[in-house]
mmCIF file of C-alpha atoms in Angstrom:
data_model
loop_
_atom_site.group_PDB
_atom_site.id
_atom_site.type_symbol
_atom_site.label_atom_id
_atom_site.label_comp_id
_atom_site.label_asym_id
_atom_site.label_seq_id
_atom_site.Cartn_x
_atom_site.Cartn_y
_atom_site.Cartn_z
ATOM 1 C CA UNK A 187 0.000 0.000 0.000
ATOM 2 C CA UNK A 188 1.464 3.280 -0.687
ATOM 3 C CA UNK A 189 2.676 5.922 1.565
ATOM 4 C CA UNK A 190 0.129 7.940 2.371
ATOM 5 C CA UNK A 191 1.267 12.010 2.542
ATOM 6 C CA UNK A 192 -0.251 14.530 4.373
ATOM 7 C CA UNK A 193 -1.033 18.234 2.337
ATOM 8 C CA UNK A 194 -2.305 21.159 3.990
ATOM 9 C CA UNK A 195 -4.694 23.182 2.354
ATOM 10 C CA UNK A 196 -5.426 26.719 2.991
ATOM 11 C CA UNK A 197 -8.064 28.507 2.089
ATOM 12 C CA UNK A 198 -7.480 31.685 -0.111
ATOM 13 C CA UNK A 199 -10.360 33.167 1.652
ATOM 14 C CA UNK A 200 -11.406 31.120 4.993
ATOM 15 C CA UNK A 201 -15.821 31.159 5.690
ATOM 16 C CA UNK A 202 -16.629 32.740 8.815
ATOM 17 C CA UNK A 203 -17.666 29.686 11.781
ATOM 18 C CA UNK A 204 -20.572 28.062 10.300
ATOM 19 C CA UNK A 205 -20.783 29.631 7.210
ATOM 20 C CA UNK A 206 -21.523 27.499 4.415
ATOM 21 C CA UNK A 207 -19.721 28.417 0.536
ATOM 22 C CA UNK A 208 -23.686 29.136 -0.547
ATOM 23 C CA UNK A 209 -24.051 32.043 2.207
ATOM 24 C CA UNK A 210 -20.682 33.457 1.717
ATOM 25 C CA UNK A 211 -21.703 33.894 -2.332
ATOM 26 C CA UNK A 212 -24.767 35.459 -0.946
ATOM 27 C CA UNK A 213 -22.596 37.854 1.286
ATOM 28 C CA UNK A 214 -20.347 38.322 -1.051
ATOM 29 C CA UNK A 215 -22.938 39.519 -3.989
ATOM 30 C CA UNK A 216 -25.226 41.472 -1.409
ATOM 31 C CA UNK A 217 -21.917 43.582 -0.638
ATOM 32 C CA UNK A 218 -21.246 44.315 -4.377
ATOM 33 C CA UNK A 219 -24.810 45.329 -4.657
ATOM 34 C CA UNK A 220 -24.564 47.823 -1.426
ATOM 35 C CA UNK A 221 -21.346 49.205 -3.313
ATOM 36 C CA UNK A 222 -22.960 49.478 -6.434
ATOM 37 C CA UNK A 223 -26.135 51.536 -4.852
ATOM 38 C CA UNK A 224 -23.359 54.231 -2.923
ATOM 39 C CA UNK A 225 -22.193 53.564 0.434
ATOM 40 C CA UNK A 226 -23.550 57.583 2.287
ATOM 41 C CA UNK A 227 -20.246 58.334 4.757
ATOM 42 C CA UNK A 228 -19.824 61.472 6.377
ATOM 43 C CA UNK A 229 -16.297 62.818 8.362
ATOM 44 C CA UNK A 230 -15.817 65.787 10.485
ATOM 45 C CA UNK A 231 -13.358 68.174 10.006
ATOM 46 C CA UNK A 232 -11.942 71.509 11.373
ATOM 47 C CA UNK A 233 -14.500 73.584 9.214
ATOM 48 C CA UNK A 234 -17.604 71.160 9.588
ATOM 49 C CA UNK A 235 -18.628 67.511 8.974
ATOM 50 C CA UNK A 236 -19.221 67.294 5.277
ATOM 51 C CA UNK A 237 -20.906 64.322 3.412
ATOM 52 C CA UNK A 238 -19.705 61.964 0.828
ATOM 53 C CA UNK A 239 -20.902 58.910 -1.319
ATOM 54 C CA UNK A 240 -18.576 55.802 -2.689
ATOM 55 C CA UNK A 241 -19.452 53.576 -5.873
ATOM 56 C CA UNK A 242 -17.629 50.760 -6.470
ATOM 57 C CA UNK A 243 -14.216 49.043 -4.863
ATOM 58 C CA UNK A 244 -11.360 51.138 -4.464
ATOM 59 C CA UNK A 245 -8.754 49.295 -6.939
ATOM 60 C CA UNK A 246 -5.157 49.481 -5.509
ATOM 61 C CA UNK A 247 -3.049 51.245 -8.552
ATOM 62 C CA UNK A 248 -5.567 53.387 -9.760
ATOM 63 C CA UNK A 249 -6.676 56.715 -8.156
ATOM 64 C CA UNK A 250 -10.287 57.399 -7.475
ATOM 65 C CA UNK A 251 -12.782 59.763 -9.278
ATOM 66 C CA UNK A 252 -13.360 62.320 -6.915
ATOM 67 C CA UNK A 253 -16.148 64.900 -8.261
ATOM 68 C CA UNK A 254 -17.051 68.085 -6.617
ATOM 69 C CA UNK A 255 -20.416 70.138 -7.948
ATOM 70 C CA UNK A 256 -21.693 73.317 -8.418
ATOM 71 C CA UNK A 257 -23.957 75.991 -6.304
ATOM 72 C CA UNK A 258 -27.391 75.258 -6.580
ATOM 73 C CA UNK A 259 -26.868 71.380 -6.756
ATOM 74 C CA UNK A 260 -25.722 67.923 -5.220
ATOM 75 C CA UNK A 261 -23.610 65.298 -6.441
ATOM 76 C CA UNK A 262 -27.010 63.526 -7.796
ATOM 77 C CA UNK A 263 -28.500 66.676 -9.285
ATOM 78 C CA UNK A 264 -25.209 67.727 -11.187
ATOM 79 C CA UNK A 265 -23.629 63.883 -11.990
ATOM 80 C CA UNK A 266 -25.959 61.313 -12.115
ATOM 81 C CA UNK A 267 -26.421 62.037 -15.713
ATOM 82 C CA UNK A 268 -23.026 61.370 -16.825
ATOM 83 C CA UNK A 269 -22.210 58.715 -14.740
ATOM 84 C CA UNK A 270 -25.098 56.729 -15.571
ATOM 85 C CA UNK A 271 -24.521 57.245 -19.237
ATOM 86 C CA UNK A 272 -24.391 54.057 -21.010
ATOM 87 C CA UNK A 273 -20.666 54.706 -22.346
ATOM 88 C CA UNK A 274 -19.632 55.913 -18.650
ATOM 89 C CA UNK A 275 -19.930 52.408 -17.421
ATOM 90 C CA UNK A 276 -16.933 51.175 -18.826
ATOM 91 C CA UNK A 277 -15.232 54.195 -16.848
ATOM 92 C CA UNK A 278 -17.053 53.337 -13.198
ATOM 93 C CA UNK A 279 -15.690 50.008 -13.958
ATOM 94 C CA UNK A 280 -12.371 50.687 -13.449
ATOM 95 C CA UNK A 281 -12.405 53.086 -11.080
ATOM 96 C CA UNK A 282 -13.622 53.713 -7.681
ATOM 97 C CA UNK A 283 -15.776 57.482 -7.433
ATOM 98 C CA UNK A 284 -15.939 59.353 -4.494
ATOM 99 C CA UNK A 285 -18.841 61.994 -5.120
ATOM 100 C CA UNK A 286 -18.633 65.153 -2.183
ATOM 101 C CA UNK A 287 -21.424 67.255 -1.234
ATOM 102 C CA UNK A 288 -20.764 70.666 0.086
ATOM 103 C CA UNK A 289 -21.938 71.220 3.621
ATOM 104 C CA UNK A 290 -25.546 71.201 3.658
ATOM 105 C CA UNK A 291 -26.249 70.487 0.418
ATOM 106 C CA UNK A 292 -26.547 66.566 1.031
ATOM 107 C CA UNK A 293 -30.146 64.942 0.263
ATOM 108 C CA UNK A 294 -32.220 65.494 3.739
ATOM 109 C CA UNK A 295 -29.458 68.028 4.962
ATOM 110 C CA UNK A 296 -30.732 70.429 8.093
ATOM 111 C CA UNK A 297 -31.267 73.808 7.215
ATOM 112 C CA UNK A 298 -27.863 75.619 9.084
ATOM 113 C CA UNK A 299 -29.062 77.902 12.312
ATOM 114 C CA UNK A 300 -29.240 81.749 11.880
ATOM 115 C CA UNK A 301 -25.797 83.112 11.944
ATOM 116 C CA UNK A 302 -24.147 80.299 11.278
ATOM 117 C CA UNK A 303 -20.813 80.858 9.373
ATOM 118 C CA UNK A 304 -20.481 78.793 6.287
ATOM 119 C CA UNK A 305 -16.393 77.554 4.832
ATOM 120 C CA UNK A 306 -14.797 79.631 2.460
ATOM 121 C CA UNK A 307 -13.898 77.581 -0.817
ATOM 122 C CA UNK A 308 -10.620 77.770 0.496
ATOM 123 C CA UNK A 309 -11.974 75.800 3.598
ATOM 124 C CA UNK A 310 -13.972 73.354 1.508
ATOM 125 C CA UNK A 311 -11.118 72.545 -0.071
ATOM 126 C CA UNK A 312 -8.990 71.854 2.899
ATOM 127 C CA UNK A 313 -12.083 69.461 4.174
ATOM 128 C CA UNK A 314 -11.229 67.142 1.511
ATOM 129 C CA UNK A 315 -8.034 65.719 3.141
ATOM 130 C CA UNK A 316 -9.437 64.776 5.940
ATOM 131 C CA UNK A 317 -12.578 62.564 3.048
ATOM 132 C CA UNK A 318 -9.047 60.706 1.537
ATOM 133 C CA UNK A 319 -7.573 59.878 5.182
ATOM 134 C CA UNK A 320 -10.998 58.467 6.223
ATOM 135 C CA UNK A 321 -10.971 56.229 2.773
ATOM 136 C CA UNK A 322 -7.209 55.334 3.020
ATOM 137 C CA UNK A 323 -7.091 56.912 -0.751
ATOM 138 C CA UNK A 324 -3.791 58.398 -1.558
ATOM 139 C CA UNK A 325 -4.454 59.653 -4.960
ATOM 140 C CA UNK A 326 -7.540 61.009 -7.002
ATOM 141 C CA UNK A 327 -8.709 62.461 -10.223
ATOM 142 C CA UNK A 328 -10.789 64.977 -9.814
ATOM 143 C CA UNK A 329 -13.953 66.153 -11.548
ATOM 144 C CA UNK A 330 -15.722 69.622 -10.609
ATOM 145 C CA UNK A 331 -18.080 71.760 -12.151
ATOM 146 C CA UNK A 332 -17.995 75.841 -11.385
ATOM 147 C CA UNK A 333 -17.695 76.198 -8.066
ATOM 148 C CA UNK A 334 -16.694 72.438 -7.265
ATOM 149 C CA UNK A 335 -14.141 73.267 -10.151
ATOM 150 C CA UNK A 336 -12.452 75.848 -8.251
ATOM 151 C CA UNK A 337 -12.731 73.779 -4.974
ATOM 152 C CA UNK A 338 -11.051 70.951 -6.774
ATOM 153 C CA UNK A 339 -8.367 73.340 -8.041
ATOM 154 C CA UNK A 340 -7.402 75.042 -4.769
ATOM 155 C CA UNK A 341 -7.114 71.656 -3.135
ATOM 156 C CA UNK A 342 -4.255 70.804 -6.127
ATOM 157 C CA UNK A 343 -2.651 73.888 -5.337
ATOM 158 C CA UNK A 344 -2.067 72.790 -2.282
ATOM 159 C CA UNK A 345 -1.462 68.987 -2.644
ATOM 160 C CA UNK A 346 0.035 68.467 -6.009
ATOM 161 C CA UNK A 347 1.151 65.106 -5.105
ATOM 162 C CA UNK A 348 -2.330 63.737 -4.466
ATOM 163 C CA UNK A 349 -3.944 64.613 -7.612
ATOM 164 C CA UNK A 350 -2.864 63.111 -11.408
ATOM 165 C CA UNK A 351 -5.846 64.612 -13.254
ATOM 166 C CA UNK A 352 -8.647 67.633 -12.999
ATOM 167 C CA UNK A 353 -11.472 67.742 -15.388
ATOM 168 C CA UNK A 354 -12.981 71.719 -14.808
ATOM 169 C CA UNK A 355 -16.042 72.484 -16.248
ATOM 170 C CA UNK A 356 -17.373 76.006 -16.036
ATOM 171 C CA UNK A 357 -14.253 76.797 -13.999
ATOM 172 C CA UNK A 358 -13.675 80.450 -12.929
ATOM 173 C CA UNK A 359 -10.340 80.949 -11.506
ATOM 174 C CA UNK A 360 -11.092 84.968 -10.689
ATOM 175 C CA UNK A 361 -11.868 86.964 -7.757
ATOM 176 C CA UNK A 362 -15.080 89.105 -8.671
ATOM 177 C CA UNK A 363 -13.755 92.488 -9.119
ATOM 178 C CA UNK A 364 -15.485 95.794 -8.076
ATOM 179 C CA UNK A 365 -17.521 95.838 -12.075
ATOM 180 C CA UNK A 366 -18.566 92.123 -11.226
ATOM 181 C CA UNK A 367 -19.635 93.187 -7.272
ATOM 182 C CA UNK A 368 -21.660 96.270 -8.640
ATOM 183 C CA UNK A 369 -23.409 93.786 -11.332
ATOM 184 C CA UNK A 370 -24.054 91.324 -8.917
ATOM 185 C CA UNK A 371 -25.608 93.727 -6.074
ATOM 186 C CA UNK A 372 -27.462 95.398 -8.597
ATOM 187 C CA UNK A 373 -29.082 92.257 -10.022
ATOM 188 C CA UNK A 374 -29.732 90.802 -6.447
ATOM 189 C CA UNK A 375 -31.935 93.721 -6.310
ATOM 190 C CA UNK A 376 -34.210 92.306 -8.945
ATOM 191 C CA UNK A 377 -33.472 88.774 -9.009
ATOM 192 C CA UNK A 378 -34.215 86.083 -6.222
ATOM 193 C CA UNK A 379 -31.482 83.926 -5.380
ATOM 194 C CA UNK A 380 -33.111 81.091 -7.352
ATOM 195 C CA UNK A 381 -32.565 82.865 -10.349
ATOM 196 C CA UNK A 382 -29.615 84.345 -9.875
ATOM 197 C CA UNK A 383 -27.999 80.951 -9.485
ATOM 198 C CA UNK A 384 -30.050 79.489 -12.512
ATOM 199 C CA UNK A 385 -28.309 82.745 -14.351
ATOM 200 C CA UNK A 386 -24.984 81.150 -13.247
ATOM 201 C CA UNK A 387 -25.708 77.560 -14.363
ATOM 202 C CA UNK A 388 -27.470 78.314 -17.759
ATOM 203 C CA UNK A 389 -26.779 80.348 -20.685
ATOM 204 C CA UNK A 390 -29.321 83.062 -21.147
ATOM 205 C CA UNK A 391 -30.820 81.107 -24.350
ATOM 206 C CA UNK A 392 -31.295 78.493 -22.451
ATOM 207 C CA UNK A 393 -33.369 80.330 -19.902
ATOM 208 C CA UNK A 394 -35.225 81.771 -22.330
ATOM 209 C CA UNK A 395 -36.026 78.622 -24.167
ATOM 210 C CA UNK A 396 -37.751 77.525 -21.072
ATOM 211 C CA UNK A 397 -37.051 73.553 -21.913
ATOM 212 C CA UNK A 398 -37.832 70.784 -19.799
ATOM 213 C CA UNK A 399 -34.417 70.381 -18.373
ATOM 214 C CA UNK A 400 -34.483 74.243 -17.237
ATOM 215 C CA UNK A 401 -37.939 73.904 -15.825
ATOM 216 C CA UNK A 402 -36.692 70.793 -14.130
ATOM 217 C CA UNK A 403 -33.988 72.334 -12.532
ATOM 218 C CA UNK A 404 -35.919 75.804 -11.839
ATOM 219 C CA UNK A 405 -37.921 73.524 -9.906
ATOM 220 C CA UNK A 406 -35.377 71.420 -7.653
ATOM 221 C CA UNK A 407 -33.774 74.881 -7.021
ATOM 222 C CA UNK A 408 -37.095 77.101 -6.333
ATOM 223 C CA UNK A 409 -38.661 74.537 -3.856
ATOM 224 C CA UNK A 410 -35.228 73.239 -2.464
ATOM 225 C CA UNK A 411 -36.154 72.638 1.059
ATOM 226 C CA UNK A 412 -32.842 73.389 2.742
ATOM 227 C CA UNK A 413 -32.116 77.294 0.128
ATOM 228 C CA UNK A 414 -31.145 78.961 3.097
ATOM 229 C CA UNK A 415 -27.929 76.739 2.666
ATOM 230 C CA UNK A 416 -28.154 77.257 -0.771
ATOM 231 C CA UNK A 417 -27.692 80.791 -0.453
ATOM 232 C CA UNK A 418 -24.707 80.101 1.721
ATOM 233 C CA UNK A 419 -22.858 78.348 -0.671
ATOM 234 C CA UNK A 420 -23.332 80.752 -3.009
ATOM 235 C CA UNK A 421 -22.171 83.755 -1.311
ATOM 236 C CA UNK A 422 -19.149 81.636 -0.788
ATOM 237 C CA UNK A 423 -18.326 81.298 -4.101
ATOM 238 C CA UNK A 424 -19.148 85.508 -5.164
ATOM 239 C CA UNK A 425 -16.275 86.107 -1.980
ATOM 240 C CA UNK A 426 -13.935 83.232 -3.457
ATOM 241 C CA UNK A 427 -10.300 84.768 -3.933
ATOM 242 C CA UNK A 428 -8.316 84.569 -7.091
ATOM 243 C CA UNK A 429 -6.384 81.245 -7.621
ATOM 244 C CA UNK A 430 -3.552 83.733 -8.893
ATOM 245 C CA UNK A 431 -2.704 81.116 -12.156
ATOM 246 C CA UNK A 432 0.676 82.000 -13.775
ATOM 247 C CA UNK A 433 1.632 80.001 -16.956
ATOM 248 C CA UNK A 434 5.538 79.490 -16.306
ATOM 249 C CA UNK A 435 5.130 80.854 -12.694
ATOM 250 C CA UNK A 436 5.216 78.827 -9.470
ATOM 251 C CA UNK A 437 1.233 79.311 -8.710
ATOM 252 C CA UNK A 438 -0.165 76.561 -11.659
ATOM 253 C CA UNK A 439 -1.783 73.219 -11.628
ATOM 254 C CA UNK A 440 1.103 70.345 -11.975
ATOM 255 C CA UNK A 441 -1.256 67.713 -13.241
ATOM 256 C CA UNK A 442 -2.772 67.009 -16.492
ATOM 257 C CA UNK A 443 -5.855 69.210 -16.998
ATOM 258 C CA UNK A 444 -9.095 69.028 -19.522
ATOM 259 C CA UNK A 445 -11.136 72.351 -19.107
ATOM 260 C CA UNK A 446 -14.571 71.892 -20.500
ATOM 261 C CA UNK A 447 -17.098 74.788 -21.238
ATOM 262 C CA UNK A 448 -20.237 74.772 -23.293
ATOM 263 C CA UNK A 449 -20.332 77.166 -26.522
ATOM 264 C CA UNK A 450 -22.905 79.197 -24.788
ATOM 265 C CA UNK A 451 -22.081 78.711 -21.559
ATOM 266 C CA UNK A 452 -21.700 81.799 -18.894
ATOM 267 C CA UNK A 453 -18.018 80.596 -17.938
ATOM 268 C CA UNK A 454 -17.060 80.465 -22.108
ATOM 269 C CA UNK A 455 -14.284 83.676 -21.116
ATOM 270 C CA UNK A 456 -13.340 82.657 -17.736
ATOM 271 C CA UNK A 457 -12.407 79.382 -19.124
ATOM 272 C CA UNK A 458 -10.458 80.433 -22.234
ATOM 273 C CA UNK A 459 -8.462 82.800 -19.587
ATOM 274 C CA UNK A 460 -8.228 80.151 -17.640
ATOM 275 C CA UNK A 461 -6.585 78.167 -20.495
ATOM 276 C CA UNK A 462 -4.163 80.565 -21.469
ATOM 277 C CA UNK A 463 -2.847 80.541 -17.950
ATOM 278 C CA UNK A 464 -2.028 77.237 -17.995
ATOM 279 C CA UNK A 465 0.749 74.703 -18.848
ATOM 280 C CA UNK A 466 -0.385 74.036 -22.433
ATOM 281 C CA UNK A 467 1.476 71.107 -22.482
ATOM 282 C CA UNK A 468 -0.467 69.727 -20.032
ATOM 283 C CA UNK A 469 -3.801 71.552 -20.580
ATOM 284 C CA UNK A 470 -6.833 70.412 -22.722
ATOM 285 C CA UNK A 471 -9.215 72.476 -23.677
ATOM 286 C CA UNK A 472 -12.745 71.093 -24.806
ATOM 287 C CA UNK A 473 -15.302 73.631 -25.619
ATOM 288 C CA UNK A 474 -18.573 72.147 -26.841
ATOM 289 C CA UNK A 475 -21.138 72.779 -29.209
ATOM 290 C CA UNK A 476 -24.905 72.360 -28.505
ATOM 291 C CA UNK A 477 -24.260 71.654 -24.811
ATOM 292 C CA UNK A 478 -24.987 75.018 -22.948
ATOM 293 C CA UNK A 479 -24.117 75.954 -19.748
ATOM 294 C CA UNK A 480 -24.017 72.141 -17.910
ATOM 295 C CA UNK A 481 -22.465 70.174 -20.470
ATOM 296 C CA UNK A 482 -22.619 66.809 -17.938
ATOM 297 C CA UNK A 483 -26.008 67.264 -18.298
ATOM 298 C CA UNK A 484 -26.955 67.968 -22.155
ATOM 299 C CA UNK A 485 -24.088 66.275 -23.476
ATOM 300 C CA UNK A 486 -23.215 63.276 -21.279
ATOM 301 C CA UNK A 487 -22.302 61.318 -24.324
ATOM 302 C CA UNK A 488 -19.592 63.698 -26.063
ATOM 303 C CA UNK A 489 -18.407 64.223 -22.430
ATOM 304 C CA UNK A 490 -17.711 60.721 -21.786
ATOM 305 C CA UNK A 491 -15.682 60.386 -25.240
ATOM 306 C CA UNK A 492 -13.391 63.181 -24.030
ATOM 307 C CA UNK A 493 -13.441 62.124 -20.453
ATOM 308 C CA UNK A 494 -12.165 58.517 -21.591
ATOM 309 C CA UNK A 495 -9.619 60.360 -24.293
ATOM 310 C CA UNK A 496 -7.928 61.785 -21.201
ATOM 311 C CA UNK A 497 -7.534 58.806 -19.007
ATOM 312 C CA UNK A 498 -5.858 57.607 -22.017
ATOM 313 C CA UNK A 499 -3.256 60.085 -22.257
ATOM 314 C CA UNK A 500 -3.161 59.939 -18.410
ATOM 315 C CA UNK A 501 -2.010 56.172 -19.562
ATOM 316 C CA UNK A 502 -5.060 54.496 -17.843
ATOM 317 C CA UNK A 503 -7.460 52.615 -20.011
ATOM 318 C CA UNK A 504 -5.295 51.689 -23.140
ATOM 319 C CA UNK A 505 -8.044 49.021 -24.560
ATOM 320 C CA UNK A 506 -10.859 51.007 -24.498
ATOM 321 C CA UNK A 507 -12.540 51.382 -27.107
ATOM 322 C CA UNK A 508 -12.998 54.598 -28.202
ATOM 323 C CA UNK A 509 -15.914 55.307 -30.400
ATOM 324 C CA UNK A 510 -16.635 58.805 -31.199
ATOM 325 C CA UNK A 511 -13.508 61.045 -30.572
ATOM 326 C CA UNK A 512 -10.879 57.988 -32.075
ATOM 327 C CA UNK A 513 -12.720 57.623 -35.339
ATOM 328 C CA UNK A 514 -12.879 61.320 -36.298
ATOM 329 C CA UNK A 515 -9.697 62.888 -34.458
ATOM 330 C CA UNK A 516 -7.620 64.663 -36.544
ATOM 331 C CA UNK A 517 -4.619 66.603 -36.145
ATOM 332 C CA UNK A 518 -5.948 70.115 -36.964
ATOM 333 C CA UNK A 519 -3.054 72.888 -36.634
ATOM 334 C CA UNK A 520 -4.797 76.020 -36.105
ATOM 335 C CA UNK A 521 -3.039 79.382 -34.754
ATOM 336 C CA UNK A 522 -5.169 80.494 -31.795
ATOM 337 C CA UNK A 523 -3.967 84.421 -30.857
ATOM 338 C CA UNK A 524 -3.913 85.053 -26.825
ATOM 339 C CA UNK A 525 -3.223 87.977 -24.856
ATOM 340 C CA UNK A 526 -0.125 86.748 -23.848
ATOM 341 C CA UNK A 527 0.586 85.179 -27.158
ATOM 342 C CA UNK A 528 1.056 82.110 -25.643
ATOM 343 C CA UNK A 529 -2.861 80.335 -25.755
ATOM 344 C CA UNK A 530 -2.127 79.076 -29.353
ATOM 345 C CA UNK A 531 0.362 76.289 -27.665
ATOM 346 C CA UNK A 532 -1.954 74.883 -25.685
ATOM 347 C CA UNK A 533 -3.686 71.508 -26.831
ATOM 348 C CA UNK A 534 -7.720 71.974 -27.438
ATOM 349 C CA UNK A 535 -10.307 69.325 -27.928
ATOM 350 C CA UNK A 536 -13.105 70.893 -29.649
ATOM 351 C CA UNK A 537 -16.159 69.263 -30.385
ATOM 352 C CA UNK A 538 -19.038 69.878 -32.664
ATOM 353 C CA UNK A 539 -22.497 68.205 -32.917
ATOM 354 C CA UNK A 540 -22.424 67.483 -36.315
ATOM 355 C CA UNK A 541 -20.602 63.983 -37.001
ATOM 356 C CA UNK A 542 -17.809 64.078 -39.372
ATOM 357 C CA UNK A 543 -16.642 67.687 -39.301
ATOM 358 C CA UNK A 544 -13.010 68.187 -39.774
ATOM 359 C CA UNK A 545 -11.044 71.245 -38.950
ATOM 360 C CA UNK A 546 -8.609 73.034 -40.369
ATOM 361 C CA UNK A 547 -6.545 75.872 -40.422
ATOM 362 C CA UNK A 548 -3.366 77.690 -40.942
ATOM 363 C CA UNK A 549 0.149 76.090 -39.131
ATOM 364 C CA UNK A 550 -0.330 76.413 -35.352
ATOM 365 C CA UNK A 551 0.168 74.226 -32.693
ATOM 366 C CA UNK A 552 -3.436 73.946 -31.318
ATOM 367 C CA UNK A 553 -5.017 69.996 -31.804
ATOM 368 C CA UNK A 554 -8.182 69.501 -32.524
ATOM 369 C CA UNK A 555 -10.940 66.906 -32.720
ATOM 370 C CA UNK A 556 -14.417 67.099 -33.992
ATOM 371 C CA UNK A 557 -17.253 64.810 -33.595
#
C-alpha cells in the first residue's frame, strides 16, 4: 500500500464559523450590490462635517474619481447624468468614485441655524483631506463643475502630489472684481437667489427657451427645502479669492488638466483665460457645441468620449474602445492668438455636434478633434 502524505490546504479566503460556501456567495454579492447603490459616509473636520458617497471598490493602482459640484446642486442633481450614461460604465468600472457634497447640500441636509458661518472655498477645499484619510485613498482624479471646479483646483494647489488629473467644467479661476460686485448687487436687487444661481448655471438662451431640463432644474432649485444653505454656498463662491494662475510661474496646476465649457455657456471667457494661464502642455481644452451651460447634463455622451480620451493620455485605459472622438480625431493645426501670445500652444479638444466635421486651419500648434 502506498505511503500515504499529508497536504495542507489553505483557504485563499477562509468562511466565517458556520458559514456554508452558498451564504458566503450570498454575502459576497449582497456587498457588491450595497457598493454598487453608494455607500452615504460622512467625516468631520476643522471647518464642519461634510458628506460623501462611494461607488464601487477602491482598486489598488488606480486613483479614485473624486467629483465636486456646483452651487445650486448635489452630487445627484449635477452627476448622475453622466455617470449613468451608457458609455460611462466602462469608466465606473475601473475606477472607484468618491462623489462630495458641500456642507448642507446633502439629500435630507438640516437647514444651518441663523448666523451660522459657512467655509470659504478655500476651507472646503482643505475638508477634503481629511474625506481621503478616512478612505485610506492616496491619490484622485478629480472632476468639478464651477464652483466644485475651483474647490477641486485650490485643493491641487495645495497637494500636487495627491492629484494626477482635474477635469474643470465652467471653472472660474477669478476673484469678482469691483464691475462684477456692482453687477451682482445690482441684479440681487431684482433677481431672487433662485434665479440668480439658474443665471450662473445656464446660458441666457437656455433660460429663455424655457425647456424641460431648465424647468426641471428651476424647480429642484425654487422649492429646495434646505435654500437657506443654498444661499450660503453661493455667497461663498461671489467672496472666493483669485487662484492667482501663472503660466511658467510657481502658482499653476502640476497635473494634467481638460477644461470643459459649453459654446454658450456663462463661464465660455473665464475658461479660455483660464486656459491661457495654464501649462499648455499639459492643458486640454474642450469647448462644446450644442451643450450650454451644464455640459454633464446635455451632453453626457460627447463628455464621456473626451473624459475617456484623457484617461488615455493619463495612460489608464489603453483598450478602451474609443468610439466617437478615435474615429474622427484629426490633427488640426490652427493658430489660436492670446493675450499673452502664448494660448495658441496649448492643446484643445473641440467638439461639434455634427458627425464628421473636420477642422482646419493655418500652421499652429493647437489639436483639434471634432465629432
Amino acid at each position: 500500500m502506498a505511503e500515504l502524505q499529508e497536504v495542507q490546504i489553505t483557504e485563499e479566503k477562509p468562511l466565517l464559523p458556520g458559514q456554508t460556501p452558498e451564504a458566503a456567495k450570498e454575502a459576497e454579492l449582497a456587498a457588491q450590490i450595497l457598493l454598487d447603490q453608494g455607500q452615504t459616509h460622512s467625516v468631520e473636520t476643522p471647518y464642519g462635517s461634510v458628506t460623501f458617497t462611494v461607488y464601487g471598490t477602491p482598486k489598488p493602482t488606480r486613483p479614485a474619481i473624486l467629483t465636486y459640484h456646483d452651487v445650486g446642486l448635489n452630487y445627484k442633481s449635477c452627476f448622475q447624468p453622466l455617470f449613468q450614461f451608457g458609455d460611462m460604465q466602462e469608466i465606473i468600472q475601473n475606477f472607484v468614485r468618491v462623489h462630495v457634497d458641500a456642507p448642507g447640500m446633502e439629500e435630507g441636509a438640516p437647514v444651518f441655524p441663523l448666523g451660522y458661518q459657512y467655509p470659504s472655498l478655500d476651507q472646503l477645499a482643505d475638508m477634503i483631506p481629511c474625506v481621503l484619510q478616512y478612505l485610506n485613498f492616496s491619490t484622485i482624479i478629480g472632476v468639478g463643475v464651477g464652483a466644485g471646479a475651483y474647490i477641486l483646483s485650490r485643493y491641487a494647489l495645495n497637494h500636487p502630489d495627491t492629484v494626477e488629473g482635474l477635469v474643470l467644467i465652467n471653472i472660474d479661476p477669478n476673484a469678482k472684481g469691483w464691475m462684477d460686485w456692482a453687477a451682482h448687487k445690482l441684479t440681487g436687487l431684482t433677481s431672487s437667489i433662485p434665479e440668480m444661481i439658474l443665471g450662473h448655471l445656464f446660458s441666457q438662451e437656455e433660460l429663455s427657451g424655457n425647456s424641460e431640463l431648465i424647468q426641471k432644474y428651476r424647480n429642484i432649485i425654487t422649492h429646495a427645502p434646505n435654500l437657506d444653505n443654498i444661499e450660503l454656498y453661493w455667497n461663498s463662491y461671489n467672496n472666493r479669492r483669485d487662484l492667482n494662475f501663472e503660466r511658467g510661474g510657481d502658482i499653476t496646476l502640476k497635473c494634467p488638466v481638460m477644461l470643459v465649457v459649453g459654446d454658450q455657456a456663462p463661464h465660455e471667457d473665464a475658461v479660455v483665460e483660464c486656459n491661457s494661464k495654464l501649462d499648455p502642455t499639459q492643458t486640454s481644452f474642450l469647448k462644446m457645441a450644442d451643450s450650454g451651460g451644464q455640459p454633464q447634463l446635455t451632453q453626457p455622451g460627447k463628455l464621456t468620449e473626451a473624459f475617456k480620451y484623457f484617461l488615455q493620455g493619463m495612460g489608464y485605459m489603453a483598450s478602451s474602445c474609443m468610439t466617437r472622438l478615435s474615429r474622427s480625431r484629426t490633427a488640426s493645426l490652427t493658430s489660436a492668438a492670446s493675450i499673452d501670445g502664448n494660448r495658441s500652444r496649448s492643446r484643445t479638444l473641440s467638439q461639434s455636434s455634427e458627425s464628421g466635421t473636420l477642422s482646419s486651419g493655418p500652421p499652429g500648434h493647437t489639436m483639434e478633434v471634432s465629432c
